[in-house]
Structures are given as structure tokens and as C-alpha cells.
Amino acid sequence: MPDVNTNFNEKTIKYEQLLEDFKKLLKDNNLKFTIQREVILETLYNSDEHLTPESLHHLIQEKYPELKTGIATVYRTLSLLEDSDIVTSLSFGAQGKKYELGAKEHHDHLICTECGEITEFVDEEIEKRQEIIAKELGFKMSDHSMQIYGICKTCQDKQK
């Protein structure tokens, strides 16, 4: 699989710029800039994982117990960030959403329905086919998201 890339650790924006954009977003929405909100943004920025609001809250409580960041603040901040395309989410139905910072190169996801493991990837052949299909159907594509659900190798091996 020479055309498949699974390394997406590099950010497409520096934290300082992201923070300035976040401050403007808060101001535009008549919200105060607080250290709790900044820590939510910073934790998302520094994470290589897809986080549930609960796991994000747990990470913040572990690292900054004195901040007393409430789970409601985490949910509201994630909602604001998602509405403004700073973060993206993957839906897990009744199990909720997992979030990631949108400051990465475009990629798609393989999602294990057994353990929840998420593998990010890009396959240039798939990317080209999507563009061709959109063009053939007279569709002007502005963005896309692909999520493939199944069972990862680790879970398959456990079932044997």
C-alpha cells in the first residue's frame, strides 16, 4: 500500500495563531476568554488522540486540578469550536462523539466498532476517485469526510 499515509502528527497552524483565532471567536460570540477555555484548546492541540468530552475533561483535571474546569464548560467549548470548524467530531451513536483539532492535513478514518480504535489515513487513489465521481456527477465538492467502520486487527486476533 505505497499510496496510503497514516502519519498525521504535524499541525497546519501554530498554537499562537490558533489561540488568537480562538480569542476572536469568543469575542465575536460575546464570551469571555478564560484560562479554562484556553486549557481545553491547548489540550486538544497537544493531543494526538480523538477525545470524548469526558476523556478531555479527565485529562484537564489530571493536569490542572486547581482549575476546577467543569464538564459543562468542556461541552460548551467543544460545541463552539465545532461550529466554527476549529475541531471536528466523529459520531459514535449512543456512545457520543470523539473530537480532534481540525489543524491537520485532510485525512479519513478507520473506526473499530469493537474497541473504538481510530486509525487516520489518506489514500491518494481514493482521493482522486472522489474528485472524479463528483465531477462526473456535476457536483462541486468543497470538502468530504470518509469513515470506514469495522473490526481492527487487534480485535480480530482476540476473536480467534
JSON list of C-alpha atoms in Angstrom, two decimals:
[
{"chain": "A", "resi": 1, "resn": "MET", "atom": "CA", "xyz": [0.00, 0.00, 0.00]},
{"chain": "A", "resi": 2, "resn": "PRO", "atom": "CA", "xyz": [2.53, 2.64, -1.05]},
{"chain": "A", "resi": 3, "resn": "ASP", "atom": "CA", "xyz": [-0.10, 5.38, -1.54]},
{"chain": "A", "resi": 4, "resn": "VAL", "atom": "CA", "xyz": [-1.56, 5.16, 1.98]},
{"chain": "A", "resi": 5, "resn": "ASN", "atom": "CA", "xyz": [-0.31, 7.67, 4.55]},
{"chain": "A", "resi": 6, "resn": "THR", "atom": "CA", "xyz": [-1.08, 7.18, 8.25]},
{"chain": "A", "resi": 7, "resn": "ASN", "atom": "CA", "xyz": [1.14, 9.88, 9.84]},
{"chain": "A", "resi": 8, "resn": "PHE", "atom": "CA", "xyz": [-0.84, 12.98, 10.82]},
{"chain": "A", "resi": 9, "resn": "ASN", "atom": "CA", "xyz": [1.02, 14.40, 13.81]},
{"chain": "A", "resi": 10, "resn": "GLU", "atom": "CA", "xyz": [2.04, 17.67, 12.17]},
{"chain": "A", "resi": 11, "resn": "LYS", "atom": "CA", "xyz": [-0.25, 20.63, 12.71]},
{"chain": "A", "resi": 12, "resn": "THR", "atom": "CA", "xyz": [-1.20, 23.02, 9.91]},
{"chain": "A", "resi": 13, "resn": "ILE", "atom": "CA", "xyz": [-1.34, 26.01, 12.29]},
{"chain": "A", "resi": 14, "resn": "LYS", "atom": "CA", "xyz": [0.90, 27.25, 15.10]},
{"chain": "A", "resi": 15, "resn": "TYR", "atom": "CA", "xyz": [-0.65, 27.31, 18.56]},
{"chain": "A", "resi": 16, "resn": "GLU", "atom": "CA", "xyz": [-0.20, 31.08, 18.90]},
{"chain": "A", "resi": 17, "resn": "GLN", "atom": "CA", "xyz": [-2.28, 31.69, 15.76]},
{"chain": "A", "resi": 18, "resn": "LEU", "atom": "CA", "xyz": [-4.91, 29.19, 16.86]},
{"chain": "A", "resi": 19, "resn": "LEU", "atom": "CA", "xyz": [-5.13, 30.94, 20.24]},
{"chain": "A", "resi": 20, "resn": "GLU", "atom": "CA", "xyz": [-5.62, 34.34, 18.56]},
{"chain": "A", "resi": 21, "resn": "ASP", "atom": "CA", "xyz": [-8.35, 32.87, 16.34]},
{"chain": "A", "resi": 22, "resn": "PHE", "atom": "CA", "xyz": [-9.99, 31.37, 19.44]},
{"chain": "A", "resi": 23, "resn": "LYS", "atom": "CA", "xyz": [-9.90, 34.68, 21.32]},
{"chain": "A", "resi": 24, "resn": "LYS", "atom": "CA", "xyz": [-11.55, 36.39, 18.34]},
{"chain": "A", "resi": 25, "resn": "LEU", "atom": "CA", "xyz": [-14.19, 33.65, 18.16]},
{"chain": "A", "resi": 26, "resn": "LEU", "atom": "CA", "xyz": [-15.00, 34.12, 21.83]},
{"chain": "A", "resi": 27, "resn": "LYS", "atom": "CA", "xyz": [-15.21, 37.90, 21.44]},
{"chain": "A", "resi": 28, "resn": "ASP", "atom": "CA", "xyz": [-17.43, 37.58, 18.36]},
{"chain": "A", "resi": 29, "resn": "ASN", "atom": "CA", "xyz": [-19.77, 35.38, 20.41]},
{"chain": "A", "resi": 30, "resn": "ASN", "atom": "CA", "xyz": [-19.75, 37.75, 23.43]},
{"chain": "A", "resi": 31, "resn": "LEU", "atom": "CA", "xyz": [-17.94, 35.16, 25.55]},
{"chain": "A", "resi": 32, "resn": "LYS", "atom": "CA", "xyz": [-15.08, 35.74, 27.95]},
{"chain": "A", "resi": 33, "resn": "PHE", "atom": "CA", "xyz": [-11.63, 34.33, 27.39]},
{"chain": "A", "resi": 34, "resn": "THR", "atom": "CA", "xyz": [-10.87, 32.19, 30.45]},
{"chain": "A", "resi": 35, "resn": "ILE", "atom": "CA", "xyz": [-7.97, 30.02, 31.45]},
{"chain": "A", "resi": 36, "resn": "GLN", "atom": "CA", "xyz": [-10.33, 27.02, 31.48]},
{"chain": "A", "resi": 37, "resn": "ARG", "atom": "CA", "xyz": [-11.25, 27.60, 27.84]},
{"chain": "A", "resi": 38, "resn": "GLU", "atom": "CA", "xyz": [-7.61, 28.09, 26.90]},
{"chain": "A", "resi": 39, "resn": "VAL", "atom": "CA", "xyz": [-6.64, 24.83, 28.63]},
{"chain": "A", "resi": 40, "resn": "ILE", "atom": "CA", "xyz": [-9.36, 22.99, 26.66]},
{"chain": "A", "resi": 41, "resn": "LEU", "atom": "CA", "xyz": [-7.93, 24.37, 23.40]},
{"chain": "A", "resi": 42, "resn": "GLU", "atom": "CA", "xyz": [-4.34, 23.67, 24.43]},
{"chain": "A", "resi": 43, "resn": "THR", "atom": "CA", "xyz": [-5.13, 20.09, 25.48]},
{"chain": "A", "resi": 44, "resn": "LEU", "atom": "CA", "xyz": [-6.85, 19.42, 22.16]},
{"chain": "A", "resi": 45, "resn": "TYR", "atom": "CA", "xyz": [-3.92, 20.97, 20.30]},
{"chain": "A", "resi": 46, "resn": "ASN", "atom": "CA", "xyz": [-1.35, 18.82, 22.10]},
{"chain": "A", "resi": 47, "resn": "SER", "atom": "CA", "xyz": [-3.31, 15.58, 21.84]},
{"chain": "A", "resi": 48, "resn": "ASP", "atom": "CA", "xyz": [-2.71, 13.03, 19.10]},
{"chain": "A", "resi": 49, "resn": "GLU", "atom": "CA", "xyz": [-5.90, 11.20, 20.11]},
{"chain": "A", "resi": 50, "resn": "HIS", "atom": "CA", "xyz": [-9.58, 11.60, 19.32]},
{"chain": "A", "resi": 51, "resn": "LEU", "atom": "CA", "xyz": [-11.09, 12.61, 22.65]},
{"chain": "A", "resi": 52, "resn": "THR", "atom": "CA", "xyz": [-14.56, 12.32, 24.11]},
{"chain": "A", "resi": 53, "resn": "PRO", "atom": "CA", "xyz": [-15.66, 15.33, 26.18]},
{"chain": "A", "resi": 54, "resn": "GLU", "atom": "CA", "xyz": [-15.28, 13.11, 29.25]},
{"chain": "A", "resi": 55, "resn": "SER", "atom": "CA", "xyz": [-11.72, 11.99, 28.38]},
{"chain": "A", "resi": 56, "resn": "LEU", "atom": "CA", "xyz": [-10.76, 15.62, 27.61]},
{"chain": "A", "resi": 57, "resn": "HIS", "atom": "CA", "xyz": [-12.23, 16.70, 30.96]},
{"chain": "A", "resi": 58, "resn": "HIS", "atom": "CA", "xyz": [-10.31, 13.90, 32.72]},
{"chain": "A", "resi": 59, "resn": "LEU", "atom": "CA", "xyz": [-7.00, 14.94, 31.09]},
{"chain": "A", "resi": 60, "resn": "ILE", "atom": "CA", "xyz": [-7.55, 18.55, 32.14]},
{"chain": "A", "resi": 61, "resn": "GLN", "atom": "CA", "xyz": [-8.48, 17.57, 35.72]},
{"chain": "A", "resi": 62, "resn": "GLU", "atom": "CA", "xyz": [-5.35, 15.42, 35.97]},
{"chain": "A", "resi": 63, "resn": "LYS", "atom": "CA", "xyz": [-3.01, 18.11, 34.65]},
{"chain": "A", "resi": 64, "resn": "TYR", "atom": "CA", "xyz": [-4.71, 21.17, 36.16]},
{"chain": "A", "resi": 65, "resn": "PRO", "atom": "CA", "xyz": [-6.70, 20.05, 39.24]},
{"chain": "A", "resi": 66, "resn": "GLU", "atom": "CA", "xyz": [-6.67, 23.57, 40.68]},
{"chain": "A", "resi": 67, "resn": "LEU", "atom": "CA", "xyz": [-8.61, 24.97, 37.69]},
{"chain": "A", "resi": 68, "resn": "LYS", "atom": "CA", "xyz": [-11.86, 23.23, 38.56]},
{"chain": "A", "resi": 69, "resn": "THR", "atom": "CA", "xyz": [-12.93, 23.08, 34.90]},
{"chain": "A", "resi": 70, "resn": "GLY", "atom": "CA", "xyz": [-16.50, 21.79, 34.75]},
{"chain": "A", "resi": 71, "resn": "ILE", "atom": "CA", "xyz": [-17.70, 19.21, 32.26]},
{"chain": "A", "resi": 72, "resn": "ALA", "atom": "CA", "xyz": [-20.35, 21.70, 31.07]},
{"chain": "A", "resi": 73, "resn": "THR", "atom": "CA", "xyz": [-17.57, 24.14, 30.13]},
{"chain": "A", "resi": 74, "resn": "VAL", "atom": "CA", "xyz": [-15.88, 21.37, 28.14]},
{"chain": "A", "resi": 75, "resn": "TYR", "atom": "CA", "xyz": [-19.12, 20.56, 26.28]},
{"chain": "A", "resi": 76, "resn": "ARG", "atom": "CA", "xyz": [-19.93, 24.21, 25.54]},
{"chain": "A", "resi": 77, "resn": "THR", "atom": "CA", "xyz": [-16.39, 24.96, 24.37]},
{"chain": "A", "resi": 78, "resn": "LEU", "atom": "CA", "xyz": [-16.28, 21.88, 22.13]},
{"chain": "A", "resi": 79, "resn": "SER", "atom": "CA", "xyz": [-19.63, 22.86, 20.62]},
{"chain": "A", "resi": 80, "resn": "LEU", "atom": "CA", "xyz": [-18.38, 26.38, 19.87]},
{"chain": "A", "resi": 81, "resn": "LEU", "atom": "CA", "xyz": [-15.13, 25.03, 18.39]},
{"chain": "A", "resi": 82, "resn": "GLU", "atom": "CA", "xyz": [-17.00, 22.51, 16.26]},
{"chain": "A", "resi": 83, "resn": "ASP", "atom": "CA", "xyz": [-19.49, 25.09, 14.99]},
{"chain": "A", "resi": 84, "resn": "SER", "atom": "CA", "xyz": [-16.58, 27.23, 13.84]},
{"chain": "A", "resi": 85, "resn": "ASP", "atom": "CA", "xyz": [-14.67, 24.30, 12.26]},
{"chain": "A", "resi": 86, "resn": "ILE", "atom": "CA", "xyz": [-11.73, 24.52, 14.68]},
{"chain": "A", "resi": 87, "resn": "VAL", "atom": "CA", "xyz": [-12.45, 20.96, 15.81]},
{"chain": "A", "resi": 88, "resn": "THR", "atom": "CA", "xyz": [-14.16, 18.11, 14.03]},
{"chain": "A", "resi": 89, "resn": "SER", "atom": "CA", "xyz": [-16.03, 15.21, 15.55]},
{"chain": "A", "resi": 90, "resn": "LEU", "atom": "CA", "xyz": [-16.70, 11.58, 14.79]},
{"chain": "A", "resi": 91, "resn": "SER", "atom": "CA", "xyz": [-20.06, 10.30, 15.93]},
{"chain": "A", "resi": 92, "resn": "PHE", "atom": "CA", "xyz": [-20.33, 7.00, 17.78]},
{"chain": "A", "resi": 93, "resn": "GLY", "atom": "CA", "xyz": [-24.13, 6.95, 18.03]},
{"chain": "A", "resi": 94, "resn": "ALA", "atom": "CA", "xyz": [-25.27, 6.28, 21.58]},
{"chain": "A", "resi": 95, "resn": "GLN", "atom": "CA", "xyz": [-21.65, 6.42, 22.78]},
{"chain": "A", "resi": 96, "resn": "GLY", "atom": "CA", "xyz": [-21.39, 10.10, 21.75]},
{"chain": "A", "resi": 97, "resn": "LYS", "atom": "CA", "xyz": [-18.69, 11.93, 19.83]},
{"chain": "A", "resi": 98, "resn": "LYS", "atom": "CA", "xyz": [-14.93, 11.98, 19.76]},
{"chain": "A", "resi": 99, "resn": "TYR", "atom": "CA", "xyz": [-13.20, 15.24, 18.84]},
{"chain": "A", "resi": 100, "resn": "GLU", "atom": "CA", "xyz": [-9.96, 16.20, 17.17]},
{"chain": "A", "resi": 101, "resn": "LEU", "atom": "CA", "xyz": [-8.41, 19.50, 16.30]},
{"chain": "A", "resi": 102, "resn": "GLY", "atom": "CA", "xyz": [-9.06, 20.44, 12.69]},
{"chain": "A", "resi": 103, "resn": "ALA", "atom": "CA", "xyz": [-5.49, 21.73, 12.30]},
{"chain": "A", "resi": 104, "resn": "LYS", "atom": "CA", "xyz": [-4.19, 18.65, 10.49]},
{"chain": "A", "resi": 105, "resn": "GLU", "atom": "CA", "xyz": [-3.88, 17.76, 6.86]},
{"chain": "A", "resi": 106, "resn": "HIS", "atom": "CA", "xyz": [-7.01, 16.20, 5.39]},
{"chain": "A", "resi": 107, "resn": "HIS", "atom": "CA", "xyz": [-7.41, 12.54, 6.32]},
{"chain": "A", "resi": 108, "resn": "ASP", "atom": "CA", "xyz": [-10.03, 9.83, 6.60]},
{"chain": "A", "resi": 109, "resn": "HIS", "atom": "CA", "xyz": [-10.75, 7.36, 9.40]},
{"chain": "A", "resi": 110, "resn": "LEU", "atom": "CA", "xyz": [-10.94, 3.61, 10.04]},
{"chain": "A", "resi": 111, "resn": "ILE", "atom": "CA", "xyz": [-13.04, 3.09, 13.18]},
{"chain": "A", "resi": 112, "resn": "CYS", "atom": "CA", "xyz": [-13.13, -0.17, 15.11]},
{"chain": "A", "resi": 113, "resn": "THR", "atom": "CA", "xyz": [-16.66, -0.94, 16.28]},
{"chain": "A", "resi": 114, "resn": "GLU", "atom": "CA", "xyz": [-15.32, -3.27, 19.00]},
{"chain": "A", "resi": 115, "resn": "CYS", "atom": "CA", "xyz": [-12.71, -1.17, 20.84]},
{"chain": "A", "resi": 116, "resn": "GLY", "atom": "CA", "xyz": [-13.21, 2.30, 19.36]},
{"chain": "A", "resi": 117, "resn": "GLU", "atom": "CA", "xyz": [-9.67, 2.50, 17.96]},
{"chain": "A", "resi": 118, "resn": "ILE", "atom": "CA", "xyz": [-9.38, 5.16, 15.23]},
{"chain": "A", "resi": 119, "resn": "THR", "atom": "CA", "xyz": [-6.76, 4.98, 12.51]},
{"chain": "A", "resi": 120, "resn": "GLU", "atom": "CA", "xyz": [-6.23, 8.05, 10.35]},
{"chain": "A", "resi": 121, "resn": "PHE", "atom": "CA", "xyz": [-5.21, 7.57, 6.73]},
{"chain": "A", "resi": 122, "resn": "VAL", "atom": "CA", "xyz": [-5.08, 9.12, 3.29]},
{"chain": "A", "resi": 123, "resn": "ASP", "atom": "CA", "xyz": [-5.08, 7.09, 0.10]},
{"chain": "A", "resi": 124, "resn": "GLU", "atom": "CA", "xyz": [-4.37, 9.25, -2.94]},
{"chain": "A", "resi": 125, "resn": "GLU", "atom": "CA", "xyz": [-6.24, 6.82, -5.21]},
{"chain": "A", "resi": 126, "resn": "ILE", "atom": "CA", "xyz": [-9.42, 7.21, -3.13]},
{"chain": "A", "resi": 127, "resn": "GLU", "atom": "CA", "xyz": [-8.97, 11.00, -3.07]},
{"chain": "A", "resi": 128, "resn": "LYS", "atom": "CA", "xyz": [-8.68, 11.08, -6.89]},
{"chain": "A", "resi": 129, "resn": "ARG", "atom": "CA", "xyz": [-11.72, 8.81, -7.35]},
{"chain": "A", "resi": 130, "resn": "GLN", "atom": "CA", "xyz": [-13.86, 11.05, -5.13]},
{"chain": "A", "resi": 131, "resn": "GLU", "atom": "CA", "xyz": [-12.93, 14.10, -7.22]},
{"chain": "A", "resi": 132, "resn": "ILE", "atom": "CA", "xyz": [-13.66, 12.23, -10.46]},
{"chain": "A", "resi": 133, "resn": "ILE", "atom": "CA", "xyz": [-17.04, 10.98, -9.20]},
{"chain": "A", "resi": 134, "resn": "ALA", "atom": "CA", "xyz": [-18.05, 14.47, -8.05]},
{"chain": "A", "resi": 135, "resn": "LYS", "atom": "CA", "xyz": [-17.03, 15.94, -11.41]},
{"chain": "A", "resi": 136, "resn": "GLU", "atom": "CA", "xyz": [-18.81, 13.23, -13.41]},
{"chain": "A", "resi": 137, "resn": "LEU", "atom": "CA", "xyz": [-21.99, 13.91, -11.45]},
{"chain": "A", "resi": 138, "resn": "GLY", "atom": "CA", "xyz": [-21.71, 17.67, -11.91]},
{"chain": "A", "resi": 139, "resn": "PHE", "atom": "CA", "xyz": [-21.04, 18.18, -8.21]},
{"chain": "A", "resi": 140, "resn": "LYS", "atom": "CA", "xyz": [-18.69, 20.89, -6.97]},
{"chain": "A", "resi": 141, "resn": "MET", "atom": "CA", "xyz": [-17.03, 19.29, -3.94]},
{"chain": "A", "resi": 142, "resn": "SER", "atom": "CA", "xyz": [-15.89, 21.69, -1.22]},
{"chain": "A", "resi": 143, "resn": "ASP", "atom": "CA", "xyz": [-14.90, 19.10, 1.37]},
{"chain": "A", "resi": 144, "resn": "HIS", "atom": "CA", "xyz": [-15.53, 15.50, 2.32]},
{"chain": "A", "resi": 145, "resn": "SER", "atom": "CA", "xyz": [-15.25, 13.10, 5.21]},
{"chain": "A", "resi": 146, "resn": "MET", "atom": "CA", "xyz": [-14.91, 9.35, 5.00]},
{"chain": "A", "resi": 147, "resn": "GLN", "atom": "CA", "xyz": [-15.31, 6.98, 7.91]},
{"chain": "A", "resi": 148, "resn": "ILE", "atom": "CA", "xyz": [-14.95, 3.24, 7.48]},
{"chain": "A", "resi": 149, "resn": "TYR", "atom": "CA", "xyz": [-16.37, 1.11, 10.29]},
{"chain": "A", "resi": 150, "resn": "GLY", "atom": "CA", "xyz": [-15.24, -2.43, 11.01]},
{"chain": "A", "resi": 151, "resn": "ILE", "atom": "CA", "xyz": [-13.07, -4.52, 13.33]},
{"chain": "A", "resi": 152, "resn": "CYS", "atom": "CA", "xyz": [-9.37, -3.73, 13.77]},
{"chain": "A", "resi": 153, "resn": "LYS", "atom": "CA", "xyz": [-6.67, -6.39, 13.53]},
{"chain": "A", "resi": 154, "resn": "THR", "atom": "CA", "xyz": [-6.13, -6.50, 17.30]},
{"chain": "A", "resi": 155, "resn": "CYS", "atom": "CA", "xyz": [-9.82, -7.22, 17.97]},
{"chain": "A", "resi": 156, "resn": "GLN", "atom": "CA", "xyz": [-9.94, -9.76, 15.12]},
{"chain": "A", "resi": 157, "resn": "ASP", "atom": "CA", "xyz": [-6.96, -11.57, 16.64]},
{"chain": "A", "resi": 158, "resn": "LYS", "atom": "CA", "xyz": [-8.72, -11.66, 20.05]},
{"chain": "A", "resi": 159, "resn": "GLN", "atom": "CA", "xyz": [-11.74, -13.34, 18.43]},
{"chain": "A", "resi": 160, "resn": "LYS", "atom": "CA", "xyz": [-9.68, -16.26, 17.07]}
]
